[in-house]
Coordinates of C-alpha atoms in Angstrom, one line a residue:
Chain A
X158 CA 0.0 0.0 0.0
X159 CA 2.9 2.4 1.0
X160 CA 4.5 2.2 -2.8
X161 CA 0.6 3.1 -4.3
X162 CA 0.4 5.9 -1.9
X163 CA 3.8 7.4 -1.3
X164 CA 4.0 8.7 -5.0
X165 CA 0.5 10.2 -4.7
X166 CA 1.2 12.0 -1.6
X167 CA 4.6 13.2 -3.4
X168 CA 3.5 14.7 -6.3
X169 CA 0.8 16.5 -4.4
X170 CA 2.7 17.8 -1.8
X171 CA 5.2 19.1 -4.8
X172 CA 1.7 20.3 -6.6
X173 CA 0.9 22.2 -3.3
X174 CA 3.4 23.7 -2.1
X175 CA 4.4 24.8 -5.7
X176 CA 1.3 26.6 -5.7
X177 CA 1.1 28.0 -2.7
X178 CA 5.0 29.2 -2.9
X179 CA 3.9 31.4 -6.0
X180 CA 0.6 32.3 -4.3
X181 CA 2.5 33.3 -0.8
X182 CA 5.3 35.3 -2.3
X183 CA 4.3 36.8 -5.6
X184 CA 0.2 37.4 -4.9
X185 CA -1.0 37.9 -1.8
X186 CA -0.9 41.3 -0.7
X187 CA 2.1 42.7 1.8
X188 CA 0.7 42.8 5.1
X189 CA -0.5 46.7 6.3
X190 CA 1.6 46.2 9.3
X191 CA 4.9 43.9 8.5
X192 CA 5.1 44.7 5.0
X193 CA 6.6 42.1 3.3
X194 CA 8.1 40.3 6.4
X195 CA 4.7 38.7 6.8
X196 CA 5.6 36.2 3.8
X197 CA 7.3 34.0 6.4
X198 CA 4.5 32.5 7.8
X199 CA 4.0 30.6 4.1
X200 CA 6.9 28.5 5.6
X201 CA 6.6 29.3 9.5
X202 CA 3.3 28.4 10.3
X203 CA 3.2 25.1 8.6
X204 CA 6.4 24.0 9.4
X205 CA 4.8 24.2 13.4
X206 CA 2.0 23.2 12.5
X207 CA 3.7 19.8 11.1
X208 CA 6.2 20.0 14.1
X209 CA 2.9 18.9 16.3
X210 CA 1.2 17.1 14.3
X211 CA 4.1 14.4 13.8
X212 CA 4.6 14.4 17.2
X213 CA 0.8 13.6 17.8
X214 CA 1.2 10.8 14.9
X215 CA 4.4 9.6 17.1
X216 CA 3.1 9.5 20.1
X217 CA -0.3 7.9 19.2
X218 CA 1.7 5.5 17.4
X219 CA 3.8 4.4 20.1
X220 CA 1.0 4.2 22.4
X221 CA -1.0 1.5 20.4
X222 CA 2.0 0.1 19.8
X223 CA 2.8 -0.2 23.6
X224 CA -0.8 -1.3 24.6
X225 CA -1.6 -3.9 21.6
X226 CA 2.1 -4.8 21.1
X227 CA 1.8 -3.9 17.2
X228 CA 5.5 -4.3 16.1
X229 CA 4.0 -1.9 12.9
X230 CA 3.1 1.4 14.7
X231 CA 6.6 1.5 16.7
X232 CA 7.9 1.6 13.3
X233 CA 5.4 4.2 12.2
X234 CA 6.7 6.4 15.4
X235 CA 10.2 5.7 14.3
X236 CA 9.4 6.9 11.1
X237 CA 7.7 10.0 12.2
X238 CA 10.4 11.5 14.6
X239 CA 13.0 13.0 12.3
X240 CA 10.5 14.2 10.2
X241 CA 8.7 15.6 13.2
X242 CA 12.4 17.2 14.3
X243 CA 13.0 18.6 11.3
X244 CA 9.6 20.5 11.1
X245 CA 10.0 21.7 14.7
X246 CA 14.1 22.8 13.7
X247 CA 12.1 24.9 10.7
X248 CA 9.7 26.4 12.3
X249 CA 12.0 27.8 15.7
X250 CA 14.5 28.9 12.9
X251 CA 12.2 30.5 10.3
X252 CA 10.1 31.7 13.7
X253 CA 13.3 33.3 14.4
X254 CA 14.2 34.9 11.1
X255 CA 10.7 36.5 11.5
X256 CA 11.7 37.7 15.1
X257 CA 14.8 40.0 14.1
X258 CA 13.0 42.7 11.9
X259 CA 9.4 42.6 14.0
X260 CA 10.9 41.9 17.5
X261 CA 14.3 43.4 16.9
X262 CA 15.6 39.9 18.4
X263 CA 16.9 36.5 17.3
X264 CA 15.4 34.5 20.1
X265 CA 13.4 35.5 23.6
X266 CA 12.4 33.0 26.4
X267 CA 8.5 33.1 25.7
X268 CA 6.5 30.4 26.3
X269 CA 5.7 29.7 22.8
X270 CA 8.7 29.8 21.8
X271 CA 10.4 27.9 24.7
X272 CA 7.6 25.2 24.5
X273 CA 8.6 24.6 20.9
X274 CA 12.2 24.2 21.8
X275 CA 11.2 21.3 24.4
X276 CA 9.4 19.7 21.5
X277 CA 12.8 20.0 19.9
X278 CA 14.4 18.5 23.0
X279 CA 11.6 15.5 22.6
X280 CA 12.2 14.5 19.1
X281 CA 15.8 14.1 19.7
X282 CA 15.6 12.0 23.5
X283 CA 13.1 9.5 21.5
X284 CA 15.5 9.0 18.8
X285 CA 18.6 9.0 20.8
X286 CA 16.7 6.2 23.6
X287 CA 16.0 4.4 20.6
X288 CA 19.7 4.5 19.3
X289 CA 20.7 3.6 22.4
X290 CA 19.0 0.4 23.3
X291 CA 20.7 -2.5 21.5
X292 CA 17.3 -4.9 22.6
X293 CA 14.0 -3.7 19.6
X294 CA 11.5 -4.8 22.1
X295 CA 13.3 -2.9 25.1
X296 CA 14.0 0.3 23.0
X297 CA 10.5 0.4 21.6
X298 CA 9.0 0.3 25.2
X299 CA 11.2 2.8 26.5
X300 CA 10.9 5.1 23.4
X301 CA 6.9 5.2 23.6
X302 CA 6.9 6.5 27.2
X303 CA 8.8 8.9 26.7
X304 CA 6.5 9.7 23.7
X305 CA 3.4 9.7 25.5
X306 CA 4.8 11.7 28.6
X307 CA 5.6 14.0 26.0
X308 CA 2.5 14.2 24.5
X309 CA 1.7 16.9 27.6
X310 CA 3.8 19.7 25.5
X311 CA 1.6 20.0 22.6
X312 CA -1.2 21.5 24.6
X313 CA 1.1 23.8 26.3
X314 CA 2.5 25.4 22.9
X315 CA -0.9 25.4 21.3
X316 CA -2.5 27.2 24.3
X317 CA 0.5 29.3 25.6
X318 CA -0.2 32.2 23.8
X319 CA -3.5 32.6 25.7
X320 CA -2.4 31.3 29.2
X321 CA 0.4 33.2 29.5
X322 CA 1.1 37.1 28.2
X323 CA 3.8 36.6 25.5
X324 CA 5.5 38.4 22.5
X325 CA 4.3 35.7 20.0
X326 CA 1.2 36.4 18.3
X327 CA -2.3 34.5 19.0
X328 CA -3.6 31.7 16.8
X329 CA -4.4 33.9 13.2
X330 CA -6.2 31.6 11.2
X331 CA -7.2 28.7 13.5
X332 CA -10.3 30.8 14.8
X333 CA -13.2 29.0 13.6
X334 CA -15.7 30.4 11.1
X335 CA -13.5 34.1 11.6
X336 CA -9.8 33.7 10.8
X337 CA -8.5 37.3 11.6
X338 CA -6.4 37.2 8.3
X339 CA -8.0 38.7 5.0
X340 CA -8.9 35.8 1.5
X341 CA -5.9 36.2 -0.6
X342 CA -3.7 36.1 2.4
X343 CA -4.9 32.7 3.5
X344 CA -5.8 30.8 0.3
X345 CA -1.9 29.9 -0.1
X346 CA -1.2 29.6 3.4
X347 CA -4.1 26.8 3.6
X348 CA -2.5 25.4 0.1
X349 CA 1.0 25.3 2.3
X350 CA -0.6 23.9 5.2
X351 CA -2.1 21.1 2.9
X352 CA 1.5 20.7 0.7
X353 CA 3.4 20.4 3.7
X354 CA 0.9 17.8 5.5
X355 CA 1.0 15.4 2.2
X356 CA 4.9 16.0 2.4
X357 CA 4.8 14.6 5.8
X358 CA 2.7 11.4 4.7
X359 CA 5.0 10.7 1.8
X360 CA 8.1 11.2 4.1
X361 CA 5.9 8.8 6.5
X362 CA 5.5 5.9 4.4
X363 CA 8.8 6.1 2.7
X364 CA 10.8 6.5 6.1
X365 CA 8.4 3.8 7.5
X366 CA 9.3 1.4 4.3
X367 CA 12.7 1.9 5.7
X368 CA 11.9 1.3 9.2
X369 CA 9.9 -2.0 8.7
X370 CA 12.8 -3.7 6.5
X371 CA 15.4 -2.9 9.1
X372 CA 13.4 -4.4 11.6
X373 CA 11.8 -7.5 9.8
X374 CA 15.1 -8.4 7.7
X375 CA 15.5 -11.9 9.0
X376 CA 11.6 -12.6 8.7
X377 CA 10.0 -15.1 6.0
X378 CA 7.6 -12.9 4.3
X379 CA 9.8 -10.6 3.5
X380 CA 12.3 -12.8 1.8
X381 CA 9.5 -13.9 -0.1
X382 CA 8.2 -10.4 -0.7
X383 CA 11.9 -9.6 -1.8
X384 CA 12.3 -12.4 -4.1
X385 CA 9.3 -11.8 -5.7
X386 CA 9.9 -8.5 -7.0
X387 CA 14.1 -9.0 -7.7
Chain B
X251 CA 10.7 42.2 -11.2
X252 CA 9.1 44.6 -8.6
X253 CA 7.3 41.7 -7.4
X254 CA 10.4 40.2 -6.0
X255 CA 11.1 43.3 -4.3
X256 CA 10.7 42.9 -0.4
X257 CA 12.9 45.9 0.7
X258 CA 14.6 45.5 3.7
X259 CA 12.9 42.0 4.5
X260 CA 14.1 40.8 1.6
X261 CA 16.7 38.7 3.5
X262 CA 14.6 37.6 5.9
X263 CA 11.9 36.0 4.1
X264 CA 14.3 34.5 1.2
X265 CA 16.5 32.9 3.8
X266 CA 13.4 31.6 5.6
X267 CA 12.5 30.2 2.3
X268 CA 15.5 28.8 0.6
X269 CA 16.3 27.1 4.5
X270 CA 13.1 25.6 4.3
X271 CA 13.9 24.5 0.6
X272 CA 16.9 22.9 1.6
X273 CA 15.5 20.9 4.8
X274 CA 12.5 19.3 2.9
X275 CA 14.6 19.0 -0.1
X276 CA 17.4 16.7 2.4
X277 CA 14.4 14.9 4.2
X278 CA 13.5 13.4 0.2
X279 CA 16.5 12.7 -0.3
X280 CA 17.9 11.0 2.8
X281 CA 14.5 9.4 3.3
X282 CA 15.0 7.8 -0.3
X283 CA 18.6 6.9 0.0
X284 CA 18.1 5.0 3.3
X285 CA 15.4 3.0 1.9
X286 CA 17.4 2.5 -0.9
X287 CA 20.2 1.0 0.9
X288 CA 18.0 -1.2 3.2
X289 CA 16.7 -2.7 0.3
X290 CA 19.8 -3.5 -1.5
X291 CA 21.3 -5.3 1.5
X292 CA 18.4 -7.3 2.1
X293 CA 18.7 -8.1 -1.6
X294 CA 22.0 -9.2 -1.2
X295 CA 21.4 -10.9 1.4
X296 CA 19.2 -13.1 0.4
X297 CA 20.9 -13.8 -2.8
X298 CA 24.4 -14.8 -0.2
X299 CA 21.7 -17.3 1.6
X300 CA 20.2 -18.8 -1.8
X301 CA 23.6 -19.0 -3.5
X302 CA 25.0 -21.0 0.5

């Protein structure tokens, strides 16, 4: 199923983000108040977006995987993480970029931002416990715990920009039935949010390909699968 | 080419953009690669164990 689906979810994603490239840089409108700064949040928003949403995947993964002992989903979880890292390295970066000309800073210990950086933290203690238990039953065990446990920081960066009073901005376009964003701003930011979510299903399957053959290389059925198509 | 004029953002958002060019770009292709490989060696090895 993963080889019918992963090309699918490829050439979309490329469709997709293509689009909403042009759309973000070249049509929409420069903002009234950043000017043309604003066109960061084409790559920001759904790079963070992505950042929790593969850690969600992860995490829900490693929990069935934990409770119904579904060799599958661990690998699913293992798939997800550096993809999940590399979203949440994008979005503190870009998020950062962004900062300099509308802050005047780099980097400042807000909530949202700090939150993120834990999430950062997360990705790369699951895929270092993992690398660091020899034993596949042992390191998948220890890995999803650690998972789930982390699973209590998504909350905290979705809703740290209304628990606590910080410099990042509330939620723009998340606001049901009103985003506080005008049409043409948010057509190719939606288009980006859906490009970069198909990215990170095509990533998924392909990484999770990868993940199952390392881990079922002395097994029957894949011999068999193997032999059939060499 | 006015279009591509963002004044003093300019850096900003192109670096933001080509960064985030080059980090999906790396995910495809080191995503690909190590599939790639995995498959090979498991090819091989199973052509070591037929050919034993």
């Amino acid at each position: 199923m993963s080889t019918t689906l992963a090309p699918w979810f490829g050439w979309l994603a490329l469709l997709l983000i293509v689009a909403g490239t042009i759309g973000g840089l070249f049509l929409a409108p420069a903002d009234y108040q950043q000017g043309d700064g604003f066109r960061i949040i084409y790559v920001h928003v759904p790079s963070a977006w992505l950042s929790m949403f593969a850690y969600v995947v992860m995490a829900s993964s490693a929990a069935v995987g934990l409770i119904w002992r579904i060799k599958l989903c661990h690998s699913l979880a293992a798939a997800a993480a550096p993809v999940g890292a590399s979203f949440t390295f994008l979005a503190l970066a870009t998020g950062s970029i962004w900062g300099k000309p509308m802050w005047g800073t780099w980097w400042v210990w807000d909530a949202r931002l700090t939150a993120e950086l834990v999430l950062l933290f997360l990705y790369f203690g699951y895929m270092a416990l993992r690398a660091a238990i020899d034993d596949e039953n042992r390191a998948d065990r220890a890995s999803a715990l650690l998972a789930i446990i982390g699973v209590i920081n998504i909350p905290i960066i979705k809703y740290s920009v209304e628990w606590w009073n910080t410099l990042h901005q509330p939620a723009t376009i998340s606001k049901i039935g009103k985003p506080s964003i005008d049409t043409e701003m948010l057509i190719p930011l939606l288009l980006m949010w859906l490009g970069f979510t198909c990215y990170f299903f095509f990533l998924l399957l392909v990484r999770g390909r990868a993940e199952i053959l390392s881990r079922e290389r002395n097994k029957q059925w894949l011999k068999d699968a193997l032999g059939a198509t060499s | 080419m006015e279009w591509l004029d963002y004044g003093k953002h300019a850096p900003y958002v192109w670096s933001s953009v080509a960064l985030t060019a080059v980090v999906l770009l790396w995910n495809v292709v080191a995503a690909r690669r190590r599939l790639a490989e995995l498959t090979e060696r498991a090819r091989r090895r199973l052509i070591a164990e037929e050919n034993a």
